[in-house]
GROMACS .gro file of C-alpha atoms in nm:
model
  195
    1UNK     CA    1  -0.664  -0.341   0.836
    2UNK     CA    2  -0.868  -0.025   0.951
    3UNK     CA    3  -0.776   0.290   0.779
    4UNK     CA    4  -0.842   0.647   0.906
    5UNK     CA    5  -0.806   0.929   0.658
    6UNK     CA    6  -0.742   1.271   0.805
    7UNK     CA    7  -0.821   1.543   0.555
    8UNK     CA    8  -0.689   1.889   0.633
    9UNK     CA    9  -0.768   2.129   0.347
   10UNK     CA   10  -1.063   2.374   0.351
   11UNK     CA   11  -1.163   2.318  -0.015
   12UNK     CA   12  -1.322   1.995  -0.166
   13UNK     CA   13  -1.231   2.105  -0.514
   14UNK     CA   14  -0.863   2.117  -0.427
   15UNK     CA   15  -0.604   1.877  -0.549
   16UNK     CA   16  -0.558   1.752  -0.188
   17UNK     CA   17  -0.934   1.634  -0.207
   18UNK     CA   18  -0.848   1.455  -0.545
   19UNK     CA   19  -0.573   1.279  -0.374
   20UNK     CA   20  -0.811   1.176  -0.090
   21UNK     CA   21  -1.043   1.037  -0.347
   22UNK     CA   22  -0.755   0.821  -0.492
   23UNK     CA   23  -0.668   0.699  -0.148
   24UNK     CA   24  -1.029   0.602  -0.100
   25UNK     CA   25  -1.054   0.442  -0.431
   26UNK     CA   26  -0.741   0.236  -0.389
   27UNK     CA   27  -0.836   0.117  -0.027
   28UNK     CA   28  -1.186   0.024  -0.167
   29UNK     CA   29  -1.025  -0.217  -0.416
   30UNK     CA   30  -0.768  -0.352  -0.159
   31UNK     CA   31  -0.880  -0.682   0.004
   32UNK     CA   32  -0.650  -0.607   0.298
   33UNK     CA   33  -0.851  -0.301   0.408
   34UNK     CA   34  -1.150  -0.397   0.614
   35UNK     CA   35  -1.302  -0.038   0.670
   36UNK     CA   36  -1.196   0.309   0.582
   37UNK     CA   37  -1.326   0.614   0.765
   38UNK     CA   38  -1.278   0.985   0.694
   39UNK     CA   39  -1.206   1.270   0.947
   40UNK     CA   40  -1.246   1.593   0.758
   41UNK     CA   41  -1.114   1.843   1.001
   42UNK     CA   42  -1.234   2.174   0.814
   43UNK     CA   43  -1.586   2.006   0.724
   44UNK     CA   44  -1.666   1.911   1.099
   45UNK     CA   45  -1.551   2.249   1.219
   46UNK     CA   46  -1.258   2.105   1.436
   47UNK     CA   47  -1.126   2.380   1.671
   48UNK     CA   48  -0.745   2.357   1.656
   49UNK     CA   49  -0.695   2.624   1.934
   50UNK     CA   50  -0.548   2.490   2.260
   51UNK     CA   51  -0.702   2.655   2.565
   52UNK     CA   52  -0.595   2.586   2.909
   53UNK     CA   53  -0.756   2.741   3.230
   54UNK     CA   54  -0.895   2.633   3.569
   55UNK     CA   55  -1.150   2.414   3.405
   56UNK     CA   56  -0.946   2.272   3.112
   57UNK     CA   57  -0.588   2.154   3.225
   58UNK     CA   58  -0.320   2.030   2.993
   59UNK     CA   59  -0.276   1.714   3.208
   60UNK     CA   60  -0.637   1.613   3.139
   61UNK     CA   61  -0.623   1.640   2.757
   62UNK     CA   62  -0.620   1.256   2.723
   63UNK     CA   63  -0.967   1.240   2.889
   64UNK     CA   64  -1.124   1.558   2.731
   65UNK     CA   65  -1.480   1.465   2.630
   66UNK     CA   66  -1.481   1.689   2.331
   67UNK     CA   67  -1.210   1.474   2.186
   68UNK     CA   68  -1.357   1.125   2.275
   69UNK     CA   69  -1.470   1.042   1.919
   70UNK     CA   70  -1.137   1.137   1.777
   71UNK     CA   71  -0.938   0.921   2.029
   72UNK     CA   72  -1.168   0.627   1.954
   73UNK     CA   73  -1.100   0.671   1.579
   74UNK     CA   74  -0.720   0.692   1.634
   75UNK     CA   75  -0.731   0.381   1.858
   76UNK     CA   76  -0.952   0.192   1.599
   77UNK     CA   77  -0.720   0.264   1.304
   78UNK     CA   78  -0.429   0.047   1.211
   79UNK     CA   79  -0.322   0.280   0.939
   80UNK     CA   80  -0.361   0.658   0.971
   81UNK     CA   81  -0.344   0.860   0.648
   82UNK     CA   82  -0.292   1.239   0.666
   83UNK     CA   83  -0.385   1.429   0.354
   84UNK     CA   84  -0.275   1.799   0.353
   85UNK     CA   85  -0.096   2.087   0.178
   86UNK     CA   86   0.235   2.214   0.277
   87UNK     CA   87   0.206   2.593   0.354
   88UNK     CA   88   0.532   2.772   0.459
   89UNK     CA   89   0.716   2.455   0.477
   90UNK     CA   90   0.474   2.277   0.710
   91UNK     CA   91   0.120   2.130   0.747
   92UNK     CA   92  -0.149   2.384   0.792
   93UNK     CA   93  -0.242   2.518   1.138
   94UNK     CA   94  -0.561   2.301   1.133
   95UNK     CA   95  -0.377   1.977   1.126
   96UNK     CA   96  -0.097   2.098   1.369
   97UNK     CA   97  -0.377   2.202   1.614
   98UNK     CA   98  -0.537   1.851   1.584
   99UNK     CA   99  -0.187   1.708   1.657
  100UNK     CA  100  -0.155   1.940   1.961
  101UNK     CA  101  -0.476   1.818   2.098
  102UNK     CA  102  -0.490   1.456   2.010
  103UNK     CA  103  -0.121   1.342   2.073
  104UNK     CA  104  -0.162   1.404   2.447
  105UNK     CA  105   0.027   1.258   2.740
  106UNK     CA  106  -0.139   0.933   2.866
  107UNK     CA  107  -0.307   0.887   2.532
  108UNK     CA  108  -0.028   0.891   2.270
  109UNK     CA  109   0.266   0.864   2.495
  110UNK     CA  110   0.340   0.817   2.876
  111UNK     CA  111   0.641   0.983   3.053
  112UNK     CA  112   0.866   0.740   3.223
  113UNK     CA  113   1.102   0.989   3.381
  114UNK     CA  114   1.392   0.919   3.125
  115UNK     CA  115   1.498   1.087   2.797
  116UNK     CA  116   1.223   0.947   2.591
  117UNK     CA  117   0.867   0.856   2.675
  118UNK     CA  118   0.672   0.530   2.618
  119UNK     CA  119   0.495   0.550   2.292
  120UNK     CA  120   0.130   0.431   2.335
  121UNK     CA  121   0.035   0.422   1.974
  122UNK     CA  122   0.282   0.138   1.870
  123UNK     CA  123   0.184  -0.108   1.598
  124UNK     CA  124   0.024   0.163   1.388
  125UNK     CA  125   0.157   0.290   1.055
  126UNK     CA  126   0.118   0.638   0.899
  127UNK     CA  127   0.111   0.761   0.549
  128UNK     CA  128   0.157   1.137   0.486
  129UNK     CA  129   0.014   1.275   0.135
  130UNK     CA  130   0.112   1.624   0.092
  131UNK     CA  131   0.103   1.875  -0.199
  132UNK     CA  132   0.280   2.211  -0.235
  133UNK     CA  133   0.319   2.483  -0.496
  134UNK     CA  134   0.707   2.482  -0.499
  135UNK     CA  135   0.934   2.196  -0.602
  136UNK     CA  136   0.964   1.885  -0.411
  137UNK     CA  137   1.335   1.944  -0.357
  138UNK     CA  138   1.252   2.275  -0.170
  139UNK     CA  139   1.164   2.061   0.144
  140UNK     CA  140   1.467   1.838   0.125
  141UNK     CA  141   1.735   2.075   0.006
  142UNK     CA  142   1.629   2.424   0.118
  143UNK     CA  143   1.454   2.334   0.438
  144UNK     CA  144   1.684   2.033   0.533
  145UNK     CA  145   1.393   1.790   0.545
  146UNK     CA  146   1.221   1.977   0.820
  147UNK     CA  147   0.882   1.842   0.725
  148UNK     CA  148   0.983   1.491   0.748
  149UNK     CA  149   1.172   1.537   1.067
  150UNK     CA  150   0.888   1.706   1.219
  151UNK     CA  151   0.637   1.451   1.129
  152UNK     CA  152   0.852   1.116   1.179
  153UNK     CA  153   1.086   1.204   1.442
  154UNK     CA  154   0.927   1.474   1.644
  155UNK     CA  155   0.584   1.341   1.625
  156UNK     CA  156   0.510   0.974   1.520
  157UNK     CA  157   0.834   0.821   1.636
  158UNK     CA  158   0.787   0.989   1.970
  159UNK     CA  159   0.430   0.814   2.019
  160UNK     CA  160   0.571   0.483   1.918
  161UNK     CA  161   0.474   0.475   1.532
  162UNK     CA  162   0.781   0.360   1.351
  163UNK     CA  163   0.640   0.293   1.006
  164UNK     CA  164   0.595   0.635   0.841
  165UNK     CA  165   0.567   0.679   0.464
  166UNK     CA  166   0.566   1.010   0.276
  167UNK     CA  167   0.421   1.123  -0.061
  168UNK     CA  168   0.540   1.491  -0.097
  169UNK     CA  169   0.429   1.625  -0.437
  170UNK     CA  170   0.564   1.949  -0.559
  171UNK     CA  171   0.490   2.188  -0.843
  172UNK     CA  172   0.114   2.112  -0.793
  173UNK     CA  173   0.005   2.452  -0.937
  174UNK     CA  174   0.202   2.415  -1.253
  175UNK     CA  175   0.032   2.274  -1.571
  176UNK     CA  176   0.348   2.070  -1.593
  177UNK     CA  177   0.310   1.923  -1.238
  178UNK     CA  178   0.229   1.561  -1.370
  179UNK     CA  179  -0.097   1.566  -1.171
  180UNK     CA  180  -0.231   1.249  -1.328
  181UNK     CA  181   0.067   1.047  -1.264
  182UNK     CA  182   0.090   1.151  -0.913
  183UNK     CA  183  -0.283   1.078  -0.845
  184UNK     CA  184  -0.228   0.725  -1.012
  185UNK     CA  185   0.079   0.662  -0.793
  186UNK     CA  186  -0.115   0.729  -0.474
  187UNK     CA  187  -0.410   0.520  -0.599
  188UNK     CA  188  -0.179   0.210  -0.690
  189UNK     CA  189  -0.008   0.229  -0.345
  190UNK     CA  190  -0.333   0.216  -0.150
  191UNK     CA  191  -0.480  -0.045  -0.382
  192UNK     CA  192  -0.173  -0.292  -0.292
  193UNK     CA  193  -0.071  -0.174   0.058
  194UNK     CA  194  -0.081  -0.450   0.315
  195UNK     CA  195   0.010  -0.279   0.650
   0.00000   0.00000   0.00000
C-alpha cells in the first residue's frame, strides 16, 4: 500500500505535527505499507487561491501544469491521510484550497449528465486526523456532524472514495486533553492498518 500524508498546519511544533509523526512511525512499522510520502502544504508554499481568467479556465484544472506533481501523488496513493486542525468547525483554508484545486472535473470525477458524477478516485481510502480546541462532541452535537458530512459525503464519496475514517480529537489545548493516549491511538492504527 502506498500512503500519502497531506499535512495542513503552519507550525511544525504543533500537536498536528505530533500526530503526523505518529502516523509516520506507525506506517514505518507496518509491513503492509510499501512507501509513505508527505505533502506539507504550508512548507511547500502551496497557493490555495483559485484564479480563473482568459488564460486559466476552470474546465482545464485537471491539466494545470502547476498541479501535475500533486496529481501524480494522488494517483500514486492507495491511502490518503489528511492531518489538519479544525478551525471554525471546518478544515483550514489551506486544505480547502488544495481540495478546490485538486478535486477537479476530469481528474477526480466526470460528469455523466445525471444526478451524480462518476468518481474517478475509486479504490482509494482516506483517513482524516483532526484536532481542535473545543470538545469532540462540539462537531457532532452542536454542528450536526458538518465536518464529517463535508469530508465524507460532499467530497470523498462524490469522487468515488467510499472508505473514509475519522480521528477527531477535541480538548487538545487542555492539560487534561489526554494527548499521549490520542497520539498512541493513531500510532497503533497506522501500525496495523491493512487498506
